[in-house]
PDB file of N, CA, C and O in Angstrom:
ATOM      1  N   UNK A  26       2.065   9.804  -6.976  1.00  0.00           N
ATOM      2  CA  UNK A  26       1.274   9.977  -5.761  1.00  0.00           C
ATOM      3  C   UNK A  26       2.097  10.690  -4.692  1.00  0.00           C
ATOM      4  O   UNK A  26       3.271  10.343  -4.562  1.00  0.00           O
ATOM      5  N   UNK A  27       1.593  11.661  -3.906  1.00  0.00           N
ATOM      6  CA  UNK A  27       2.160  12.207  -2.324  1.00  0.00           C
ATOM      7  C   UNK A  27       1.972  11.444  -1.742  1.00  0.00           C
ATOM      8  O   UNK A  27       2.630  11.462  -0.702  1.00  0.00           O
ATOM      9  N   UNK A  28       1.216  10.511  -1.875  1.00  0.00           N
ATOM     10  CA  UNK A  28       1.006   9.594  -0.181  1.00  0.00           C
ATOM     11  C   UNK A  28       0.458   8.114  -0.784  1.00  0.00           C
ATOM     12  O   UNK A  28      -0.052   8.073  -1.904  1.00  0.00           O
ATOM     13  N   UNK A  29       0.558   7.272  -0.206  1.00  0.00           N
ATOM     14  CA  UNK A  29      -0.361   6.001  -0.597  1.00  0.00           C
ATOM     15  C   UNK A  29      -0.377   5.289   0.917  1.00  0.00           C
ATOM     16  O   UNK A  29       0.647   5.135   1.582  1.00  0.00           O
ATOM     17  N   UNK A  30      -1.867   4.834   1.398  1.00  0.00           N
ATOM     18  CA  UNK A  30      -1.845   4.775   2.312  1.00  0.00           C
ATOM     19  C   UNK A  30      -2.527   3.029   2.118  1.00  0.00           C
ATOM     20  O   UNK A  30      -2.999   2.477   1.124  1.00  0.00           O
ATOM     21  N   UNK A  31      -2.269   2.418   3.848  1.00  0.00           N
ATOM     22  CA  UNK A  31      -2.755   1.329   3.781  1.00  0.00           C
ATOM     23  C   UNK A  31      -3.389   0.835   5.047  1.00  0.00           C
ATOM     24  O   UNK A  31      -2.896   1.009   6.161  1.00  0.00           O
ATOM     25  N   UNK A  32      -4.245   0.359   4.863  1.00  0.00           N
ATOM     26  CA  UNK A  32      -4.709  -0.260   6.220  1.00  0.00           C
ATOM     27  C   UNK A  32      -6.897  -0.042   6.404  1.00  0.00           C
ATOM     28  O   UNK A  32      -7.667   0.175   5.468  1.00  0.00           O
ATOM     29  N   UNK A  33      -7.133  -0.150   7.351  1.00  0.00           N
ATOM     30  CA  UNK A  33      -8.773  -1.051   7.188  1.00  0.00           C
ATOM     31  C   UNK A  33      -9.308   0.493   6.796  1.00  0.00           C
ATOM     32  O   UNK A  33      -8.854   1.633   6.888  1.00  0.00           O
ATOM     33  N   UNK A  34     -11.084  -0.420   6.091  1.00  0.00           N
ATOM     34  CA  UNK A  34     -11.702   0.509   5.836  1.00  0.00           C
ATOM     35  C   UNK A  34     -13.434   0.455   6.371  1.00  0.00           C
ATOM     36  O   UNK A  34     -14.088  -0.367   5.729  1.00  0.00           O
ATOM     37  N   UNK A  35     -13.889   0.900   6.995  1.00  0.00           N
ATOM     38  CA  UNK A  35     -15.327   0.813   7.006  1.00  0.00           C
ATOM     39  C   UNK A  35     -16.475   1.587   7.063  1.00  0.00           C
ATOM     40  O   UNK A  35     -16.334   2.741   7.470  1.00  0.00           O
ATOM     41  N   UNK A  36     -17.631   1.189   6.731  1.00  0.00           N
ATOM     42  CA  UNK A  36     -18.889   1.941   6.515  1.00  0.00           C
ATOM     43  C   UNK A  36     -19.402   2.111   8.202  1.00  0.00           C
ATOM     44  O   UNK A  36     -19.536   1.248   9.069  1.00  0.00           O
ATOM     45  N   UNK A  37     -19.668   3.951   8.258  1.00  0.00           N
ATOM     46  CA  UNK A  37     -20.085   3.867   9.301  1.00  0.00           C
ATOM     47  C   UNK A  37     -21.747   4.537   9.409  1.00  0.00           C
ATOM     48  O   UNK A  37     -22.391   5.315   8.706  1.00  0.00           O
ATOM     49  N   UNK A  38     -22.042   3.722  10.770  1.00  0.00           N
ATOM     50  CA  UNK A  38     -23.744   4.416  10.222  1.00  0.00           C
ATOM     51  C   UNK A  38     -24.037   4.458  12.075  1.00  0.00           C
ATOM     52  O   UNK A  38     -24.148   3.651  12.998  1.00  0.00           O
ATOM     53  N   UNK A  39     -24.075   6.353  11.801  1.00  0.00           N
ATOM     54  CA  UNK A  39     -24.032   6.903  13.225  1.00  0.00           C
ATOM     55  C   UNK A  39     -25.337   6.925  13.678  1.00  0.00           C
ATOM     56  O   UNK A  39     -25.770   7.483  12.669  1.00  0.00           O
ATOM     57  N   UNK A  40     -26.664   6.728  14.601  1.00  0.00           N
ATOM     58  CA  UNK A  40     -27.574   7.007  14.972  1.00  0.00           C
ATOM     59  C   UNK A  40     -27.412   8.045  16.476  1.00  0.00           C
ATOM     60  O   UNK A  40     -26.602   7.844  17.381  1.00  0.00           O
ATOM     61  N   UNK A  41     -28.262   8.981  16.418  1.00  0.00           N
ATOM     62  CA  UNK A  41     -28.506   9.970  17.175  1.00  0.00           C
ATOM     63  C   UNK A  41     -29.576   9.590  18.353  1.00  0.00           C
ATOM     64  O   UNK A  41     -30.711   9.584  17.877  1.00  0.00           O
ATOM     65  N   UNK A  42     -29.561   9.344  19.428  1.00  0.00           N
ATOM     66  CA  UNK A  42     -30.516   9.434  20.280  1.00  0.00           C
ATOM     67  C   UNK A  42     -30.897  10.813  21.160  1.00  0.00           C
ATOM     68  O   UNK A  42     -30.082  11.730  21.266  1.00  0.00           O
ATOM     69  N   UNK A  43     -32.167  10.856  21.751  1.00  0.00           N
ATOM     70  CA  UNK A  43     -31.930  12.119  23.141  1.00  0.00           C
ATOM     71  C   UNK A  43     -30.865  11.634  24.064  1.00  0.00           C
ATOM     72  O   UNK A  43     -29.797  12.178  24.346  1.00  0.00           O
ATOM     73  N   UNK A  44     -31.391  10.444  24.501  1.00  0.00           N
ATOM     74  CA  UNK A  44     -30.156  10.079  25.563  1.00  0.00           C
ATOM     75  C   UNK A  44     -30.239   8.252  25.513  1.00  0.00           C
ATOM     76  O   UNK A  44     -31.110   7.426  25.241  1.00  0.00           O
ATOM     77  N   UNK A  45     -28.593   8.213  26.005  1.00  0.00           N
ATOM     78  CA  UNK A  45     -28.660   6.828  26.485  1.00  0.00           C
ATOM     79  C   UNK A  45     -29.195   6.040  27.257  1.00  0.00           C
ATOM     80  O   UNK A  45     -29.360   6.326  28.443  1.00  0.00           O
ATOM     81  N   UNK A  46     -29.651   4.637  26.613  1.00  0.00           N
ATOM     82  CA  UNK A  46     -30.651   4.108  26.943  1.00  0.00           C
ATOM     83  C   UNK A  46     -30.291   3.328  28.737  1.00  0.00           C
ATOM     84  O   UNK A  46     -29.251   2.811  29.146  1.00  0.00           O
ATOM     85  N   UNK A  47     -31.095   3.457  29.168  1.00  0.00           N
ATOM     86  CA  UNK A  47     -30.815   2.366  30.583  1.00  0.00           C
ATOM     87  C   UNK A  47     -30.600   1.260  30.464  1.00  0.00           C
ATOM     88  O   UNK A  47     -30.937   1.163  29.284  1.00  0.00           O
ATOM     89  N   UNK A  48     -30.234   0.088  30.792  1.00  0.00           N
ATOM     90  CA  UNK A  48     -30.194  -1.224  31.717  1.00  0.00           C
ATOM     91  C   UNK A  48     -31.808  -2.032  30.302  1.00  0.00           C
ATOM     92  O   UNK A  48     -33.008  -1.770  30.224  1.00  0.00           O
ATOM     93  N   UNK A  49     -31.086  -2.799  29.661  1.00  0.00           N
ATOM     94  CA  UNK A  49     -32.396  -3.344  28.993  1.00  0.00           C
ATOM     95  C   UNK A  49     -33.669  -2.249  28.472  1.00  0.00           C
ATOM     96  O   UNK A  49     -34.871  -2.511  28.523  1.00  0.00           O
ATOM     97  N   UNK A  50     -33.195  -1.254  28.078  1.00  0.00           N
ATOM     98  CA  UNK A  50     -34.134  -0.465  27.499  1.00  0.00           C
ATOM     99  C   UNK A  50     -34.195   0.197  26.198  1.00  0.00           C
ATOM    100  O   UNK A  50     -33.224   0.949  26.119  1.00  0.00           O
ATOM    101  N   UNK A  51     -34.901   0.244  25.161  1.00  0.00           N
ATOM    102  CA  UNK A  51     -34.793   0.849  23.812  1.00  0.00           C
ATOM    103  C   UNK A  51     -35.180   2.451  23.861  1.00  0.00           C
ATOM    104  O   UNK A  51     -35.939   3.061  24.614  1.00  0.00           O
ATOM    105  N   UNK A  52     -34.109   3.025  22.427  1.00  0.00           N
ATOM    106  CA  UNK A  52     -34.846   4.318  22.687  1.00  0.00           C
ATOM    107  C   UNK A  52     -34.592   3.905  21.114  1.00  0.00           C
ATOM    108  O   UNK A  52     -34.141   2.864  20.636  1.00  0.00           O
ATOM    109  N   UNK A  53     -35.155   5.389  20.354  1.00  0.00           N
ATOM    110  CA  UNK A  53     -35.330   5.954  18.990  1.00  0.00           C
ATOM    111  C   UNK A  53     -34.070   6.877  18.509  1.00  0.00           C
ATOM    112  O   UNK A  53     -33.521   7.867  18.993  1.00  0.00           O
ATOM    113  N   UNK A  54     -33.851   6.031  17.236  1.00  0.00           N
ATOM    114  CA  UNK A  54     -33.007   7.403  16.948  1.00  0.00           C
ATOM    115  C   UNK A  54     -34.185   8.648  15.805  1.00  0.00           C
ATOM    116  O   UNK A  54     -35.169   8.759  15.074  1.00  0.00           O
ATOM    117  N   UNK A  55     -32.957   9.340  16.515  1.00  0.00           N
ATOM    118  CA  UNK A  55     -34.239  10.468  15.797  1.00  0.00           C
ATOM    119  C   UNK A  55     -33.606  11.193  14.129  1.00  0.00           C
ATOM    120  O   UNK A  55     -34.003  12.129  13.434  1.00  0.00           O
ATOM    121  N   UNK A  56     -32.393  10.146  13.988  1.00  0.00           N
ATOM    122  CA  UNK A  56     -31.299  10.841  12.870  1.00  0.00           C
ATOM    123  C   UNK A  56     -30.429  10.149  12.882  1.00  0.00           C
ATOM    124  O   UNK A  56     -29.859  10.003  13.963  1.00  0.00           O
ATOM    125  N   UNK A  57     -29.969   9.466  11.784  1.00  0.00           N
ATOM    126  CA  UNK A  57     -29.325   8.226  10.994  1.00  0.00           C
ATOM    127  C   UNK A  57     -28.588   9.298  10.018  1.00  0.00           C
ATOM    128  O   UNK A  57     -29.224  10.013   9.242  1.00  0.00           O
ATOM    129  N   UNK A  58     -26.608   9.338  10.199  1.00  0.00           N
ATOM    130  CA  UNK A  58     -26.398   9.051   9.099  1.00  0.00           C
ATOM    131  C   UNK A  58     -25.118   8.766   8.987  1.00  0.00           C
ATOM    132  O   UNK A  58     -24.281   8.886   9.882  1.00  0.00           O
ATOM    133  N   UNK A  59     -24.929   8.368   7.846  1.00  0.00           N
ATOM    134  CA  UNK A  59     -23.780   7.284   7.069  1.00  0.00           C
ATOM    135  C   UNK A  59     -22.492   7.522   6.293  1.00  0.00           C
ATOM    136  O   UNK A  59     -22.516   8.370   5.401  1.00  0.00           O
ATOM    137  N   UNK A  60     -21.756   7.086   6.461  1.00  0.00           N
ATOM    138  CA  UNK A  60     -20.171   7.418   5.914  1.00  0.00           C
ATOM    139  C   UNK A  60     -19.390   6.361   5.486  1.00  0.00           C
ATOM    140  O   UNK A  60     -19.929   5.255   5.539  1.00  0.00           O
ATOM    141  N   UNK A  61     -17.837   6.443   4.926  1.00  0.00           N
ATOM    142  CA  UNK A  61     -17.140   5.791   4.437  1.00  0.00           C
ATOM    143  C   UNK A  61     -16.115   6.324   6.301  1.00  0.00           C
ATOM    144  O   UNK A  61     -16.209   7.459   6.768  1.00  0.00           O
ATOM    145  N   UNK A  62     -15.450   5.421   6.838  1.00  0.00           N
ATOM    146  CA  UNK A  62     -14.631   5.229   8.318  1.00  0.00           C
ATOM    147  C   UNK A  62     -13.555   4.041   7.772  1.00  0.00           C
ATOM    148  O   UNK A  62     -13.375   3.449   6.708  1.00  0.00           O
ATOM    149  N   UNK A  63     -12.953   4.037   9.103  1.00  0.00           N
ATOM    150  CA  UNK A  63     -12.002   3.532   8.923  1.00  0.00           C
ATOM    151  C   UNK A  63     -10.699   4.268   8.977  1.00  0.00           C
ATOM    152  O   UNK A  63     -10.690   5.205   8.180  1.00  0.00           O
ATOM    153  N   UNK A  64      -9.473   4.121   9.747  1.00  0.00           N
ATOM    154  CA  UNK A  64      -8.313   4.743   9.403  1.00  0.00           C
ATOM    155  C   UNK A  64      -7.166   5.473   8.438  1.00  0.00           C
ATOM    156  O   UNK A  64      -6.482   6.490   8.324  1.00  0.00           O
ATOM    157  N   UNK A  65      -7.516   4.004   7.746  1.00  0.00           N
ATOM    158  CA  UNK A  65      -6.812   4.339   6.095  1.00  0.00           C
ATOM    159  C   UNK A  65      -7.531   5.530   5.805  1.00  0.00           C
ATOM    160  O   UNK A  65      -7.141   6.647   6.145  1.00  0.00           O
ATOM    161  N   UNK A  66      -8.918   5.223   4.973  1.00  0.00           N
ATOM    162  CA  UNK A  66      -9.722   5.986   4.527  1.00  0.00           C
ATOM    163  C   UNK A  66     -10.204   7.000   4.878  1.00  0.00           C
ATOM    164  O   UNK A  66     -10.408   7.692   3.881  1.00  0.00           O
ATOM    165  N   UNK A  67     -10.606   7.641   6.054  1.00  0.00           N
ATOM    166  CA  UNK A  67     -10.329   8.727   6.889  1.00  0.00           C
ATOM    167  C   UNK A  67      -9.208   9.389   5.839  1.00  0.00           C
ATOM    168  O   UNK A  67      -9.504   9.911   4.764  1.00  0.00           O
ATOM    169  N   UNK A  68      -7.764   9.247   6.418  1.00  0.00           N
ATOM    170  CA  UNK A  68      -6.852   9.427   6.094  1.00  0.00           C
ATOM    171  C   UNK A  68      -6.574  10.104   4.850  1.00  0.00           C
ATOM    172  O   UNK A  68      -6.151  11.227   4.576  1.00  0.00           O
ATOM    173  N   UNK A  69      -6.933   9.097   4.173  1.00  0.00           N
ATOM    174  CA  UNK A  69      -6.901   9.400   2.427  1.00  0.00           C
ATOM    175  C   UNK A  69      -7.704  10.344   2.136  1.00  0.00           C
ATOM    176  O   UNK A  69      -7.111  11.284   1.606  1.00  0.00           O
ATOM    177  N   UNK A  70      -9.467  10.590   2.329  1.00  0.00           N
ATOM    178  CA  UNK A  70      -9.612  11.294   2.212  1.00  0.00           C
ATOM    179  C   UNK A  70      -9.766  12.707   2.426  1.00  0.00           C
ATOM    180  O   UNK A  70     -10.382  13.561   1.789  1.00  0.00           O
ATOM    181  N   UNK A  71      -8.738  12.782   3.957  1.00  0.00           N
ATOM    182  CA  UNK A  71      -8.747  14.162   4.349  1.00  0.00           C
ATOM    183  C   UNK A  71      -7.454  14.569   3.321  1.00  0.00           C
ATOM    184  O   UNK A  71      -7.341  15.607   2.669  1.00  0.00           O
ATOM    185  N   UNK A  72      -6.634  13.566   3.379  1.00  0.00           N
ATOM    186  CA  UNK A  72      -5.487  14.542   2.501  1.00  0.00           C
ATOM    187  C   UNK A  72      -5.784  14.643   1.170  1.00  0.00           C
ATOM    188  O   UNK A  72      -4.939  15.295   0.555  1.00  0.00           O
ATOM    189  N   UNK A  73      -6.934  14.113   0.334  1.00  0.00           N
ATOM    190  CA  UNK A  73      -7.148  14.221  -0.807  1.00  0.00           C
ATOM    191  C   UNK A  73      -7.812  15.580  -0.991  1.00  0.00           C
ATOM    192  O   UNK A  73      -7.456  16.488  -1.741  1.00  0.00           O
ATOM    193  N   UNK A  74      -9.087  15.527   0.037  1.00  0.00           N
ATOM    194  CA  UNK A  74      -9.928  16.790   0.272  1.00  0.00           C
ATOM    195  C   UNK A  74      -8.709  17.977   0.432  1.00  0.00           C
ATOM    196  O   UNK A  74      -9.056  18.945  -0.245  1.00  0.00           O
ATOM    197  N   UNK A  75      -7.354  18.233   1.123  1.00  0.00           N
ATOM    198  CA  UNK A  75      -6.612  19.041   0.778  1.00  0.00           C
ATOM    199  C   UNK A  75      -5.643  19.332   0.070  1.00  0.00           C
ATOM    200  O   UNK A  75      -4.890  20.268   0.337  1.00  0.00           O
ATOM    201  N   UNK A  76      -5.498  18.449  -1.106  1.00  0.00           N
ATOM    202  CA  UNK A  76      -5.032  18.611  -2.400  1.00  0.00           C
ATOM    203  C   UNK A  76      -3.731  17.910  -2.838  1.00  0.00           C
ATOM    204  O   UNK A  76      -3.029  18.355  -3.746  1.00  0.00           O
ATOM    205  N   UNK A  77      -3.500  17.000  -2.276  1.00  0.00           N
ATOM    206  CA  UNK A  77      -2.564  15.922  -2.194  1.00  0.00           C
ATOM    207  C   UNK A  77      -3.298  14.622  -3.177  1.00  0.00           C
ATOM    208  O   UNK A  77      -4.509  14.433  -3.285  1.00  0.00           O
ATOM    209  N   UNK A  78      -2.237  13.841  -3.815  1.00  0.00           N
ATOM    210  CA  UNK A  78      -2.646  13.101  -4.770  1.00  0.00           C
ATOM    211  C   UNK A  78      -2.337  11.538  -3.570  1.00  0.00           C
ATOM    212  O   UNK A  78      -1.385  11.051  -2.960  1.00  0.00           O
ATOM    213  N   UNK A  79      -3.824  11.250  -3.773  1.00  0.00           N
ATOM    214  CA  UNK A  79      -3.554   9.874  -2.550  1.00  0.00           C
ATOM    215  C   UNK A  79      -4.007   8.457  -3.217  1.00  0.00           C
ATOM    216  O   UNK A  79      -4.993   8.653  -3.928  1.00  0.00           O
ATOM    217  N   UNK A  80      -3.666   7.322  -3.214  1.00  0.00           N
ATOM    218  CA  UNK A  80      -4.113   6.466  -2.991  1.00  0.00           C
ATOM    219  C   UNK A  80      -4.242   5.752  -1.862  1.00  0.00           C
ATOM    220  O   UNK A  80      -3.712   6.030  -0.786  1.00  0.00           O
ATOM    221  N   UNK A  81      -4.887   4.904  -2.073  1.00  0.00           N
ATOM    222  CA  UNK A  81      -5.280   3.453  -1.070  1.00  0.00           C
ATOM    223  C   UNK A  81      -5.390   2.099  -1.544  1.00  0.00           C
ATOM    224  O   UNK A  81      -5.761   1.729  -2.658  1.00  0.00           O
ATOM    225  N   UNK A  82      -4.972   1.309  -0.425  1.00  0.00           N
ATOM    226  CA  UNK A  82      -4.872  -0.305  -0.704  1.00  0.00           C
ATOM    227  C   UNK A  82      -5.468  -0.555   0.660  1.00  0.00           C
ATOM    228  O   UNK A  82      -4.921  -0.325   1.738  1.00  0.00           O
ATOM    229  N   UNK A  83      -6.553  -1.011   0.474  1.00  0.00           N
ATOM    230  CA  UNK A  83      -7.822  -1.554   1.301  1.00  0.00           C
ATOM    231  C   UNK A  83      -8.694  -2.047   1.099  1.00  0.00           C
ATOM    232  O   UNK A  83      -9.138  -1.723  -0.003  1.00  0.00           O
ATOM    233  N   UNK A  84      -9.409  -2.911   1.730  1.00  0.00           N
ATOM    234  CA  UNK A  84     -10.262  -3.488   0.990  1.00  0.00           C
ATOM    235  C   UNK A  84     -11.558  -3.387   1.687  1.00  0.00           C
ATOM    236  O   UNK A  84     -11.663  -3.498   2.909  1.00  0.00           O
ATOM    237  N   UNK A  85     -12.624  -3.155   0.817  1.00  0.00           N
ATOM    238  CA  UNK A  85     -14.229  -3.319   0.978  1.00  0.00           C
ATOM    239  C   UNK A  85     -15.161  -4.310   0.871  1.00  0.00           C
ATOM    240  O   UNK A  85     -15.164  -4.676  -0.305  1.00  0.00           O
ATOM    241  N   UNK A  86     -15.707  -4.733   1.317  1.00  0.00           N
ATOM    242  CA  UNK A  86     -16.993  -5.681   0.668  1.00  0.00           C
ATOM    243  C   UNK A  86     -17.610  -5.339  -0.515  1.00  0.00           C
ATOM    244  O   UNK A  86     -17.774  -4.203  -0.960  1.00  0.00           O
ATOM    245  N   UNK A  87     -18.004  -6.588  -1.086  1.00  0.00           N
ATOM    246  CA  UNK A  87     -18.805  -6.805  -2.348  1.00  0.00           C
ATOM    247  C   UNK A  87     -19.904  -6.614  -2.443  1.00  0.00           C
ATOM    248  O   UNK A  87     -20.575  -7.553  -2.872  1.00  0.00           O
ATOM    249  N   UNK A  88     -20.571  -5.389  -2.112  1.00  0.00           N
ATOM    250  CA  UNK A  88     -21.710  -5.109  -1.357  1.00  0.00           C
ATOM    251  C   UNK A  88     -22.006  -3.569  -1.709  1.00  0.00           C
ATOM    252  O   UNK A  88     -21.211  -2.806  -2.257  1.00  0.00           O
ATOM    253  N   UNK A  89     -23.708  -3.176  -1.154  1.00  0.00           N
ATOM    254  CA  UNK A  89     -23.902  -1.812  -1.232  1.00  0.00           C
ATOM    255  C   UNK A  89     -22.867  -1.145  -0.157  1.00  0.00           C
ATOM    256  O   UNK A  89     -22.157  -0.304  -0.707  1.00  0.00           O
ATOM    257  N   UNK A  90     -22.601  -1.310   1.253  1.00  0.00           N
ATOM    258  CA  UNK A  90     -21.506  -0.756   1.252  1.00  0.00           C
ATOM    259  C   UNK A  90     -20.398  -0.454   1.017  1.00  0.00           C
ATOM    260  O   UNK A  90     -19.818   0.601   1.274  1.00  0.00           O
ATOM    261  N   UNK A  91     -19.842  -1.846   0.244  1.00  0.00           N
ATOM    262  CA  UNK A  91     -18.664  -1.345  -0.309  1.00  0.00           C
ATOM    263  C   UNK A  91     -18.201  -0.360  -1.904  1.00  0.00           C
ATOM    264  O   UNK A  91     -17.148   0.130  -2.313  1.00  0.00           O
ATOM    265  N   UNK A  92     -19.333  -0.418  -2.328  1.00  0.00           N
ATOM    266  CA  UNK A  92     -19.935   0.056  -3.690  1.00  0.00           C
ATOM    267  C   UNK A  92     -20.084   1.794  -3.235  1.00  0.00           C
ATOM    268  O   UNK A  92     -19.606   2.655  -3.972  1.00  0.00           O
ATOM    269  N   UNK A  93     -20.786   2.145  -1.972  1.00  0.00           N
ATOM    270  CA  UNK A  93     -20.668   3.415  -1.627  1.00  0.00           C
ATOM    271  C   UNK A  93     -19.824   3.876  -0.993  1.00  0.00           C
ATOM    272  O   UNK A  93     -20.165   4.910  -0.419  1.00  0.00           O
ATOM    273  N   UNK A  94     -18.581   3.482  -0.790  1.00  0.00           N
ATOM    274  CA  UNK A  94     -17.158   3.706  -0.151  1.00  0.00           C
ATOM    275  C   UNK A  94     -16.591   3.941  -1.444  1.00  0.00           C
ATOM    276  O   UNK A  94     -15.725   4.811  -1.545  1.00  0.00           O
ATOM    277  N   UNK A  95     -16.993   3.221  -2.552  1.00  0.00           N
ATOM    278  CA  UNK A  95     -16.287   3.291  -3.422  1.00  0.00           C
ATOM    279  C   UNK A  95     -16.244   4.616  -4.285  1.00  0.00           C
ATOM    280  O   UNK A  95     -15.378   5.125  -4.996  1.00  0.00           O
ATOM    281  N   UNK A  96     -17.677   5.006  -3.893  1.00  0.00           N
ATOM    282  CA  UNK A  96     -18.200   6.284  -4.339  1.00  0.00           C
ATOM    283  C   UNK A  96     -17.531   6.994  -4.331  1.00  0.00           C
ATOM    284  O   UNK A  96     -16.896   7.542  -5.232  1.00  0.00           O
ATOM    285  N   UNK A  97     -17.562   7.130  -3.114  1.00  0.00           N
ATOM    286  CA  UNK A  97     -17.033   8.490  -1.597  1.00  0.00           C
ATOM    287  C   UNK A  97     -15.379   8.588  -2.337  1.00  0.00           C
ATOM    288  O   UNK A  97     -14.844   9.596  -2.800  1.00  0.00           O
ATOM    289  N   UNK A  98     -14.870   7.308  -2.264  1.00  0.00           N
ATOM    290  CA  UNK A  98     -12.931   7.632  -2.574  1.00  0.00           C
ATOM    291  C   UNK A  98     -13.162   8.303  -4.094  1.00  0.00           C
ATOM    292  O   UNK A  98     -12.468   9.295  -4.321  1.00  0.00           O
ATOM    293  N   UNK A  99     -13.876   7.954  -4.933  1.00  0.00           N
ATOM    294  CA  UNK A  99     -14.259   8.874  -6.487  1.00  0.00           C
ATOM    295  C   UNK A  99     -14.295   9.861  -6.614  1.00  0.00           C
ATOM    296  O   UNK A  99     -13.737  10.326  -7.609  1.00  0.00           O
ATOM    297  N   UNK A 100     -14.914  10.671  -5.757  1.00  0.00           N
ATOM    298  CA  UNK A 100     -15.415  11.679  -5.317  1.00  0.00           C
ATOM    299  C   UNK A 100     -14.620  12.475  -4.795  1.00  0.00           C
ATOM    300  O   UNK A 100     -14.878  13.673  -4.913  1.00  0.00           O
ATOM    301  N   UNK A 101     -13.560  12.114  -4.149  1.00  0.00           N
ATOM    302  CA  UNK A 101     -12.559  12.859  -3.207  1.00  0.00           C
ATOM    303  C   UNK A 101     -11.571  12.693  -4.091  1.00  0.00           C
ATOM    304  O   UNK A 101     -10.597  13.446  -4.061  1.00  0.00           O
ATOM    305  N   UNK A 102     -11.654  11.903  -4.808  1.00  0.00           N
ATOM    306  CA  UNK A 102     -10.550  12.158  -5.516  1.00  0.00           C
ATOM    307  C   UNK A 102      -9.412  11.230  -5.092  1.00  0.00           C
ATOM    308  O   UNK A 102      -8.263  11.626  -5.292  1.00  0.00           O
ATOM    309  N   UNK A 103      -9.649   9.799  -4.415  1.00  0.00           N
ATOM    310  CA  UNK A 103      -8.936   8.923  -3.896  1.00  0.00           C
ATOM    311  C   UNK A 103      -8.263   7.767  -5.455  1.00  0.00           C
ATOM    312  O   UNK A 103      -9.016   7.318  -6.319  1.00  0.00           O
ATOM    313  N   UNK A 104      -7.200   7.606  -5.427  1.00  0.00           N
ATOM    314  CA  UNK A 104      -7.077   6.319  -6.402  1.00  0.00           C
ATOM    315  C   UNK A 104      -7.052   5.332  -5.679  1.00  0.00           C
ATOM    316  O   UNK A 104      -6.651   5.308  -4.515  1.00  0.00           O
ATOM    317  N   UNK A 105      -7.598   4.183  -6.482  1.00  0.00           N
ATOM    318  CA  UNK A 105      -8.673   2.961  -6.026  1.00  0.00           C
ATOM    319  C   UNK A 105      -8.195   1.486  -6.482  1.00  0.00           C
ATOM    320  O   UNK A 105      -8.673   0.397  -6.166  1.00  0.00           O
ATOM    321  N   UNK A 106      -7.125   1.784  -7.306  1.00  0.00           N
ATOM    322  CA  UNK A 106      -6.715   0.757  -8.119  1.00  0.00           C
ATOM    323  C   UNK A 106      -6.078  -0.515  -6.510  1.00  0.00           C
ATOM    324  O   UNK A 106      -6.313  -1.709  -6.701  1.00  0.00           O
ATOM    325  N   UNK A 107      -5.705  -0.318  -5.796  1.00  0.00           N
ATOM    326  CA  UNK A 107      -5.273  -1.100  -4.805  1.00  0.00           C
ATOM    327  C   UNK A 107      -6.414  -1.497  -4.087  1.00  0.00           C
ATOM    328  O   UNK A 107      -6.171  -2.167  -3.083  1.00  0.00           O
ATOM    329  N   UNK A 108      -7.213  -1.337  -4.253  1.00  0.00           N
ATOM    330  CA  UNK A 108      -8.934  -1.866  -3.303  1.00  0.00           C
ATOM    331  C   UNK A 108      -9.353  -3.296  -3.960  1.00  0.00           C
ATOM    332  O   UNK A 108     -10.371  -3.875  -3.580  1.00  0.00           O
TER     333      UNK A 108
END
């Protein structure tokens, strides 16, 4: 490995509004969408995305999000064996 990195990982799920809401007031998002966040992971996968051999030791939930984080590091080309 070039790098092995450590530290938190989380699912992020951005919503888009027109604008921020006032004092006790709801608005709509008009556009939802979702990622693997977190520092470590960030991390890992920018240097994987540029061609560096990375792992990670972090951990996810037992869960659809952690199942699609798990994806995402597959995909990039992250090793996983420390998760």
């Amino acid at each position: 490995l070039d790098c092995l990195s450590f530290g938190s990982s989380a699912f992020d799920i951005l919503m888009s509004v027109e604008r921020p809401p006032r004092s006790d007031e709801r608005v709509s998002a008009h556009a939802v969408t979702s990622g693997g966040g977190g520092p470590a992971s960030t991390a890992s996968t920018a240097m994987a995305r540029l061609g560096l051999s990375v792992g990670l030791v972090t951990a996810v939930g037992e869960d659809v999000f952690g199942d699609l984080m798990l994806a995402e590091f597959a995909r990039f080309g992250v090793e996983t064996s420390g998760v």
